[in-house]
Amino acid sequence: MKTENSKKIKPEKTTEPETTFIDDGKFLRIRTELPGIAEEKIKIALENRSTSITILAINSVIQYKKVINIPGEVRFSKKRFAEGVLELTLEKIDSNIP
């Protein structure tokens, strides 16, 4: 009889990744370090015209989670992932964002 373990392995801990914010006037750039994560394991939740973004990256060893509140509405512009670093560019559409 063949048996298989159908449970997915969950990482033991969730870590908040190191994140840097850069304000370029019209754009807000977010740089998040996700070492050991493949690009296809990254999920980004940002509704169009949103004031919040969630980054979730998971593999069998570690899970990174970062929720970022933005003081105004933004629109997704660009994503880049290389060498364990995720860079997001968000266009400011709310003139009240400093």
N, CA, C and O atoms as a MOPAC input file, in Angstrom:
PM7 MOZYME 1SCF
protein

 N      0.84000 1    -1.18900 1     0.00000 1
 C      0.00000 1     0.00000 1     0.00000 1
 C      0.88000 1     1.24700 1     0.00000 1
 O      1.81600 1     1.36400 1     0.79200 1
 N      0.57300 1     2.14800 1    -0.87700 1
 C      1.33900 1     3.38300 1    -1.02500 1
 C      0.71500 1     4.48000 1    -0.16600 1
 O     -0.48900 1     4.72400 1    -0.23900 1
 N      1.52700 1     5.12700 1     0.63500 1
 C      1.02000 1     6.23600 1     1.45000 1
 C      1.82200 1     7.48700 1     1.13800 1
 O      3.02200 1     7.42800 1     0.86900 1
 N      1.14300 1     8.60200 1     1.17900 1
 C      1.79200 1     9.88300 1     0.92200 1
 C      1.39000 1    10.86600 1     1.99400 1
 O      0.26200 1    10.85000 1     2.48800 1
 N      2.30000 1    11.69800 1     2.33300 1
 C      2.00200 1    12.75700 1     3.28600 1
 C      1.51100 1    13.96300 1     2.49200 1
 O      2.29500 1    14.62400 1     1.81100 1
 N      0.22500 1    14.24500 1     2.58000 1
 C     -0.35200 1    15.32500 1     1.77600 1
 C     -0.26200 1    16.68500 1     2.44900 1
 O     -0.66800 1    17.69100 1     1.86800 1
 N      0.27100 1    16.72800 1     3.67600 1
 C      0.39300 1    18.00700 1     4.36200 1
 C      1.53200 1    18.81700 1     3.76300 1
 O      2.59700 1    18.29100 1     3.43900 1
 N      1.27800 1    20.09700 1     3.62900 1
 C      2.33700 1    21.00000 1     3.17400 1
 C      3.18000 1    21.38500 1     4.38200 1
 O      2.66200 1    21.59400 1     5.47900 1
 N      4.46800 1    21.47300 1     4.16300 1
 C      5.35700 1    21.86100 1     5.24600 1
 C      5.27500 1    23.37000 1     5.42500 1
 O      5.46100 1    24.13600 1     4.48000 1
 N      4.99000 1    23.78300 1     6.66800 1
 C      4.92200 1    25.20900 1     6.97100 1
 C      6.20700 1    25.62900 1     7.65900 1
 O      6.74500 1    24.89000 1     8.48400 1
 N      6.69800 1    26.80500 1     7.32500 1
 C      7.88200 1    27.29000 1     8.02200 1
 C      7.57100 1    27.50900 1     9.49600 1
 O      6.43000 1    27.78200 1     9.86700 1
 N      8.59000 1    27.38900 1    10.32300 1
 C      8.38600 1    27.50800 1    11.76600 1
 C      8.16700 1    28.93800 1    12.23500 1
 O      7.54800 1    29.15600 1    13.27600 1
 N      8.66700 1    29.91800 1    11.48100 1
 C      8.51000 1    31.29500 1    11.95900 1
 C      8.23300 1    32.25700 1    10.81100 1
 O      8.56500 1    32.00300 1     9.65300 1
 N      7.61500 1    33.36400 1    11.17800 1
 C      7.37700 1    34.45200 1    10.23200 1
 C      8.28400 1    35.60900 1    10.62800 1
 O      8.35700 1    35.99100 1    11.79600 1
 N      8.96700 1    36.15400 1     9.64000 1
 C      9.91000 1    37.24100 1     9.86700 1
 C      9.47800 1    38.46300 1     9.07500 1
 O      9.00400 1    38.35000 1     7.94400 1
 N      9.64500 1    39.62600 1     9.67700 1
 C      9.37900 1    40.86800 1     8.95000 1
 C     10.66800 1    41.24800 1     8.21800 1
 O     11.69800 1    41.46400 1     8.85600 1
 N     10.62000 1    41.33100 1     6.89300 1
 C     11.84400 1    41.60600 1     6.13700 1
 C     12.31400 1    43.05200 1     6.29400 1
 O     11.52800 1    43.95900 1     6.56500 1
 N     13.61400 1    43.23300 1     6.11700 1
 C     14.16700 1    44.58400 1     6.12600 1
 C     13.63700 1    45.32800 1     4.90400 1
 O     13.73100 1    44.84200 1     3.77700 1
 N     13.08200 1    46.50600 1     5.14100 1
 C     12.42800 1    47.25900 1     4.07500 1
 C     12.88500 1    48.71300 1     4.10900 1
 O     13.00200 1    49.32000 1     5.17400 1
 N     13.13900 1    49.25700 1     2.91900 1
 C     13.55500 1    50.65200 1     2.77200 1
 C     12.55000 1    51.37100 1     1.87900 1
 O     12.08600 1    50.81500 1     0.88400 1
 N     12.21500 1    52.61000 1     2.23900 1
 C     11.29600 1    53.42700 1     1.45400 1
 C     12.06000 1    54.60800 1     0.85600 1
 O     12.85400 1    55.25800 1     1.53700 1
 N     11.81200 1    54.86900 1    -0.41000 1
 C     12.43800 1    56.00600 1    -1.08300 1
 C     11.32600 1    56.82300 1    -1.73800 1
 O     10.54400 1    56.29900 1    -2.53100 1
 N     11.26600 1    58.10500 1    -1.40000 1
 C     10.26600 1    58.99400 1    -1.98100 1
 C     10.92200 1    59.77000 1    -3.11400 1
 O     11.84100 1    60.55900 1    -2.89200 1
 N     10.43500 1    59.53500 1    -4.34200 1
 C     10.98100 1    60.18500 1    -5.53100 1
 C     10.07900 1    61.31300 1    -6.03600 1
 O     10.11200 1    61.64800 1    -7.22000 1
 N      9.29600 1    61.88400 1    -5.16900 1
 C      8.37000 1    62.94100 1    -5.59400 1
 C      7.08400 1    62.35100 1    -6.12000 1
 O      6.10500 1    62.25200 1    -5.38000 1
 N      7.06000 1    61.95500 1    -7.38100 1
 C      5.84600 1    61.38700 1    -7.98400 1
 C      5.69100 1    59.89900 1    -7.66000 1
 O      4.59300 1    59.35100 1    -7.75400 1
 N      6.79300 1    59.24900 1    -7.27800 1
 C      6.77400 1    57.80800 1    -7.02200 1
 C      7.26000 1    57.48700 1    -5.61100 1
 O      8.06900 1    58.21600 1    -5.03700 1
 N      6.75700 1    56.39300 1    -5.06900 1
 C      7.21600 1    55.83700 1    -3.80800 1
 C      7.84500 1    54.49600 1    -4.14800 1
 O      7.19500 1    53.63600 1    -4.74400 1
 N      9.10600 1    54.31200 1    -3.77500 1
 C      9.79900 1    53.06000 1    -4.07000 1
 C      9.99000 1    52.28900 1    -2.77400 1
 O     10.39600 1    52.84500 1    -1.75400 1
 N      9.69000 1    50.99900 1    -2.83700 1
 C      9.81700 1    50.11900 1    -1.67700 1
 C     10.81800 1    49.03200 1    -2.03600 1
 O     10.66800 1    48.34900 1    -3.04900 1
 N     11.84000 1    48.87600 1    -1.20100 1
 C     12.88300 1    47.87200 1    -1.42200 1
 C     12.84600 1    46.92100 1    -0.23400 1
 O     13.06700 1    47.33700 1     0.90300 1
 N     12.56600 1    45.64300 1    -0.49300 1
 C     12.41900 1    44.64200 1     0.55800 1
 C     13.38200 1    43.48600 1     0.31900 1
 O     13.43200 1    42.92900 1    -0.77700 1
 N     14.14600 1    43.12800 1     1.35200 1
 C     15.10300 1    42.03400 1     1.24200 1
 C     14.42900 1    40.71300 1     1.59400 1
 O     13.88500 1    40.55200 1     2.68700 1
 N     14.47100 1    39.76200 1     0.64700 1
 C     13.83700 1    38.45300 1     0.81500 1
 C     14.83600 1    37.34300 1     0.47100 1
 O     14.63100 1    36.61300 1    -0.49900 1
 N     15.91200 1    37.20700 1     1.25300 1
 C     16.92400 1    36.20500 1     0.92600 1
 C     16.37300 1    34.78000 1     1.00500 1
 O     15.59700 1    34.44400 1     1.89900 1
 N     16.79700 1    33.95000 1     0.04200 1
 C     16.39300 1    32.54800 1     0.04600 1
 C     15.03200 1    32.27800 1    -0.55900 1
 O     14.56800 1    31.13800 1    -0.53000 1
 N     14.37900 1    33.28800 1    -1.10700 1
 C     13.04200 1    33.14600 1    -1.67600 1
 C     13.11700 1    33.22900 1    -3.19800 1
 O     13.78700 1    34.10200 1    -3.74800 1
 N     12.42200 1    32.31200 1    -3.87200 1
 C     12.32000 1    32.37000 1    -5.33100 1
 C     11.20900 1    33.35700 1    -5.70500 1
 O     10.23900 1    33.51900 1    -4.96400 1
 N     11.35700 1    34.00800 1    -6.84900 1
 C     10.39200 1    35.03000 1    -7.26500 1
 C      8.96200 1    34.49900 1    -7.31700 1
 O      8.02600 1    35.21400 1    -6.96000 1
 N      8.78300 1    33.25400 1    -7.75500 1
 C      7.42300 1    32.70200 1    -7.86400 1
 C      6.77700 1    32.42700 1    -6.50200 1
 O      5.59500 1    32.08800 1    -6.44200 1
 N      7.52600 1    32.56700 1    -5.42200 1
 C      6.99100 1    32.36400 1    -4.07300 1
 C      6.59500 1    33.68000 1    -3.39600 1
 O      6.27100 1    33.70000 1    -2.20900 1
 N      6.62500 1    34.77500 1    -4.16000 1
 C      6.29800 1    36.09200 1    -3.61000 1
 C      4.88600 1    36.48400 1    -4.03600 1
 O      4.53000 1    36.39400 1    -5.21100 1
 N      4.09300 1    36.91900 1    -3.06700 1
 C      2.74500 1    37.41400 1    -3.35100 1
 C      2.66900 1    38.86200 1    -2.87200 1
 O      3.09500 1    39.19800 1    -1.76700 1
 N      2.11500 1    39.70200 1    -3.73500 1
 C      1.95300 1    41.11700 1    -3.41300 1
 C      0.47600 1    41.45500 1    -3.51500 1
 O     -0.14800 1    41.22700 1    -4.55100 1
 N     -0.08100 1    41.99500 1    -2.44600 1
 C     -1.49100 1    42.39100 1    -2.44700 1
 C     -1.56800 1    43.91000 1    -2.42800 1
 O     -1.23700 1    44.55700 1    -1.43400 1
 N     -2.00900 1    44.45700 1    -3.54300 1
 C     -2.19900 1    45.90200 1    -3.65800 1
 C     -3.38200 1    46.12400 1    -4.57400 1
 O     -3.31400 1    45.85600 1    -5.77300 1
 N     -4.44500 1    46.60500 1    -4.01200 1
 C     -5.60200 1    46.94300 1    -4.83500 1
 C     -5.28300 1    48.23600 1    -5.57000 1
 O     -4.55300 1    49.08100 1    -5.05200 1
 N     -5.82100 1    48.39700 1    -6.76400 1
 C     -5.62300 1    49.64900 1    -7.48700 1
 C     -6.17300 1    50.79000 1    -6.64400 1
 O     -7.23500 1    50.65900 1    -6.03400 1
 N     -5.47200 1    51.88200 1    -6.60800 1
 C     -5.83200 1    53.04900 1    -5.80500 1
 C     -5.91100 1    52.69300 1    -4.32400 1
 O     -6.85600 1    53.07500 1    -3.63400 1
 N     -4.90800 1    51.95700 1    -3.84300 1
 C     -4.89200 1    51.47500 1    -2.47200 1
 C     -4.04100 1    52.34600 1    -1.56300 1
 O     -3.22100 1    53.13600 1    -2.03200 1
 N     -4.24300 1    52.19400 1    -0.25100 1
 C     -3.41100 1    52.86000 1     0.74100 1
 C     -2.67500 1    51.83800 1     1.60200 1
 O     -2.11700 1    52.19000 1     2.64100 1
 N     -2.67100 1    50.57500 1     1.17700 1
 C     -2.00000 1    49.51400 1     1.91800 1
 C     -1.45600 1    48.47800 1     0.93800 1
 O     -2.07100 1    48.18800 1    -0.08800 1
 N     -0.29300 1    47.92800 1     1.27500 1
 C      0.30600 1    46.88000 1     0.45700 1
 C      0.79200 1    45.77900 1     1.39700 1
 O      1.34700 1    46.06200 1     2.45800 1
 N      0.58200 1    44.53600 1     1.00800 1
 C      1.06500 1    43.39400 1     1.78100 1
 C      1.99200 1    42.57400 1     0.90700 1
 O      1.66000 1    42.23100 1    -0.22800 1
 N      3.15500 1    42.26500 1     1.45100 1
 C      4.13400 1    41.43100 1     0.76100 1
 C      4.26600 1    40.14400 1     1.56800 1
 O      4.56000 1    40.18500 1     2.76300 1
 N      4.05100 1    39.00700 1     0.92200 1
 C      4.16700 1    37.70200 1     1.56600 1
 C      5.07400 1    36.84700 1     0.70500 1
 O      4.83500 1    36.68600 1    -0.49200 1
 N      6.12300 1    36.29400 1     1.31700 1
 C      7.06300 1    35.42900 1     0.60200 1
 C      7.33000 1    34.22200 1     1.47900 1
 O      7.64500 1    34.36600 1     2.66000 1
 N      7.20500 1    33.03400 1     0.90800 1
 C      7.29400 1    31.83300 1     1.72700 1
 C      8.00200 1    30.70500 1     0.98800 1
 O      7.80900 1    30.50800 1    -0.21200 1
 N      8.82200 1    29.97200 1     1.72700 1
 C      9.35600 1    28.70400 1     1.23100 1
 C      9.26300 1    27.70500 1     2.38200 1
 O      8.61200 1    28.00200 1     3.38400 1
 N      9.87700 1    26.55700 1     2.27800 1
 C      9.71200 1    25.53800 1     3.32100 1
 C     10.46400 1    25.86100 1     4.60500 1
 O     10.24700 1    25.20700 1     5.62600 1
 N     11.33800 1    26.85100 1     4.57100 1
 C     12.15200 1    27.17800 1     5.73700 1
 C     11.69000 1    28.44900 1     6.44300 1
 O     11.66300 1    28.49900 1     7.67300 1
 N     11.33100 1    29.46700 1     5.68500 1
 C     11.01800 1    30.77200 1     6.27700 1
 C      9.84000 1    31.43100 1     5.56100 1
 O      9.57800 1    31.18200 1     4.38400 1
 N      9.15100 1    32.26900 1     6.30500 1
 C      8.06300 1    33.06400 1     5.73200 1
 C      8.32900 1    34.51800 1     6.09500 1
 O      8.55400 1    34.84800 1     7.26000 1
 N      8.30100 1    35.37600 1     5.09100 1
 C      8.42700 1    36.81300 1     5.30300 1
 C      7.05800 1    37.44400 1     5.09600 1
 O      6.32700 1    37.09100 1     4.17100 1
 N      6.72600 1    38.38100 1     5.97400 1
 C      5.46800 1    39.10600 1     5.79200 1
 C      5.67300 1    40.55300 1     6.19700 1
 O      6.21900 1    40.84800 1     7.26000 1
 N      5.22500 1    41.45300 1     5.32800 1
 C      5.32900 1    42.88600 1     5.59900 1
 C      4.04500 1    43.55800 1     5.14200 1
 O      3.65000 1    43.42600 1     3.98400 1
 N      3.39800 1    44.27200 1     6.04000 1
 C      2.21500 1    45.06200 1     5.71100 1
 C      2.62700 1    46.52900 1     5.83800 1
 O      3.13700 1    46.96100 1     6.87100 1
 N      2.39200 1    47.27700 1     4.76700 1
 C      2.82100 1    48.67100 1     4.72200 1
 C      1.59300 1    49.55000 1     4.51600 1
 O      0.85100 1    49.37600 1     3.54900 1
 N      1.38400 1    50.48900 1     5.42700 1
 C      0.31000 1    51.46800 1     5.26800 1
 C      0.89900 1    52.72700 1     4.65800 1
 O      1.92500 1    53.23100 1     5.11400 1
 N      0.25000 1    53.22300 1     3.63800 1
 C      0.72200 1    54.38000 1     2.89000 1
 C     -0.25700 1    55.52700 1     3.14000 1
 O     -1.46700 1    55.31900 1     3.05100 1
 N      0.23100 1    56.73000 1     3.45000 1
 C     -0.66100 1    57.83700 1     3.83000 1
 C     -1.36700 1    58.49800 1     2.65000 1
 O     -1.47400 1    59.72300 1     2.60800 1
 N     -1.83500 1    57.73200 1     1.72300 1
 C     -2.54300 1    58.25900 1     0.56100 1
 C     -2.66300 1    57.17500 1    -0.49100 1
 O     -2.09600 1    56.09300 1    -0.33700 1
 N     -3.38900 1    57.45100 1    -1.54500 1
 C     -3.60800 1    56.44800 1    -2.58300 1
 C     -2.42300 1    56.34700 1    -3.53100 1
 O     -1.81600 1    57.34500 1    -3.91900 1
 N     -2.11200 1    55.09000 1    -3.89300 1
 C     -1.04100 1    54.82800 1    -4.86000 1
 C     -1.54500 1    53.82400 1    -5.88300 1
 O     -2.55600 1    53.14900 1    -5.68600 1
 N     -0.80800 1    53.74900 1    -6.98200 1
 C     -1.12700 1    52.80600 1    -8.05100 1
 C      0.16200 1    52.04800 1    -8.36100 1
 O      1.23900 1    52.64100 1    -8.43000 1
 N      0.04500 1    50.72900 1    -8.54700 1
 C      1.20800 1    49.90800 1    -8.86800 1
 C      1.80000 1    50.36300 1   -10.19600 1
 O      1.07100 1    50.56500 1   -11.16700 1
 N      3.11400 1    50.52400 1   -10.23800 1
 C      3.77400 1    50.96600 1   -11.45800 1
 C      4.75000 1    49.91500 1   -11.99400 1
 O      4.72000 1    49.58700 1   -13.18100 1
 N      5.62800 1    49.37900 1   -11.11000 1
 C      6.65700 1    48.46800 1   -11.59400 1
 C      7.13500 1    47.55300 1   -10.47500 1
 O      7.14200 1    47.94000 1    -9.30600 1
 N      7.54200 1    46.31900 1   -10.84400 1
 C      8.11800 1    45.36200 1    -9.89900 1
 C      9.41200 1    44.82900 1   -10.48800 1
 O      9.49700 1    44.55700 1   -11.68500 1
 N     10.41600 1    44.68300 1    -9.63900 1
 C     11.69200 1    44.09600 1   -10.05000 1
 C     12.16100 1    43.20100 1    -8.91500 1
 O     12.08500 1    43.59400 1    -7.75100 1
 N     12.65100 1    41.99000 1    -9.23400 1
 C     13.19400 1    41.08700 1    -8.22700 1
 C     14.50800 1    40.52700 1    -8.73400 1
 O     14.55800 1    39.91600 1    -9.80200 1
 N     15.56900 1    40.73300 1    -7.97700 1
 C     16.88600 1    40.22700 1    -8.35900 1
 C     17.72700 1    40.01300 1    -7.10600 1
 O     17.73500 1    40.84700 1    -6.20200 1
 N     18.42800 1    38.89300 1    -7.06500 1
 C     19.35700 1    38.57500 1    -5.98100 1
 C     18.73500 1    38.73400 1    -4.59700 1
 O     19.36700 1    39.26600 1    -3.68500 1
 N     17.49300 1    38.27100 1    -4.44400 1
 C     16.83300 1    38.29700 1    -3.14600 1
 C     16.27900 1    39.63800 1    -2.72100 1
 O     15.89600 1    39.80600 1    -1.56400 1
 N     16.22600 1    40.59900 1    -3.63400 1
 C     15.70600 1    41.92600 1    -3.29500 1
 C     14.52300 1    42.26000 1    -4.20500 1
 O     14.64000 1    42.24200 1    -5.43000 1
 N     13.39000 1    42.56300 1    -3.58200 1
 C     12.18700 1    42.96900 1    -4.30100 1
 C     12.10600 1    44.48400 1    -4.28600 1
 O     12.19100 1    45.10700 1    -3.22800 1
 N     11.94200 1    45.07700 1    -5.46400 1
 C     11.77600 1    46.52700 1    -5.56700 1
 C     10.43800 1    46.81800 1    -6.22300 1
 O     10.16800 1    46.35900 1    -7.33200 1
 N      9.61000 1    47.57500 1    -5.53800 1
 C      8.30200 1    47.97100 1    -6.05800 1
 C      8.30800 1    49.47800 1    -6.27100 1
 O      8.84500 1    50.23100 1    -5.45900 1
 N      7.70600 1    49.90400 1    -7.36700 1
 C      7.53800 1    51.33000 1    -7.63000 1
 C      6.03900 1    51.60200 1    -7.65900 1
 O      5.29900 1    50.98700 1    -8.42600 1
 N      5.61000 1    52.51700 1    -6.82900 1
 C      4.19800 1    52.87700 1    -6.72500 1
 C      4.04100 1    54.34400 1    -7.11700 1
 O      4.77700 1    55.20500 1    -6.63400 1
 N      3.09000 1    54.62100 1    -7.98300 1
 C      2.82700 1    55.99500 1    -8.39600 1
 C      1.85800 1    56.64200 1    -7.41600 1
 O      0.80400 1    56.08300 1    -7.11000 1
 N      2.21400 1    57.79500 1    -6.93900 1
 C      1.33000 1    58.54100 1    -6.02100 1
 C      0.19900 1    59.15200 1    -6.83700 1
 O      0.44500 1    59.84000 1    -7.82700 1
 N     -1.04200 1    58.89900 1    -6.42100 1
 C     -2.17200 1    59.51900 1    -7.12000 1
 C     -2.96200 1    60.41300 1    -6.17400 1
 O     -3.95600 1    61.02500 1    -6.56400 1
 N     -2.51200 1    60.48100 1    -4.93600 1
 C     -3.14300 1    61.34000 1    -3.93600 1
 C     -2.17000 1    62.48600 1    -3.66300 1
 O     -1.05800 1    62.24800 1    -3.19100 1
 N     -2.55700 1    63.68100 1    -3.94200 1
 C     -1.67100 1    64.83400 1    -3.77500 1
 C     -1.36600 1    65.12500 1    -2.30700 1
 O     -0.51900 1    65.97200 1    -2.02300 1
 N     -2.02500 1    64.45400 1    -1.37000 1
 C     -1.77800 1    64.68400 1     0.04700 1
 C     -0.62400 1    63.86300 1     0.61000 1
 O     -0.27000 1    64.02300 1     1.77900 1
 N     -0.03000 1    62.98500 1    -0.20200 1
 C      1.10500 1    62.21300 1     0.26700 1
 C      2.31100 1    63.14600 1     0.29800 1
 O      2.64200 1    63.77200 1    -0.70900 1
 N      2.96400 1    63.23700 1     1.45300 1
 C      4.12000 1    64.14600 1     1.54600 1
 C      5.23900 1    63.76400 1     0.60900 1
 O      6.27100 1    64.43300 1     0.57600 1

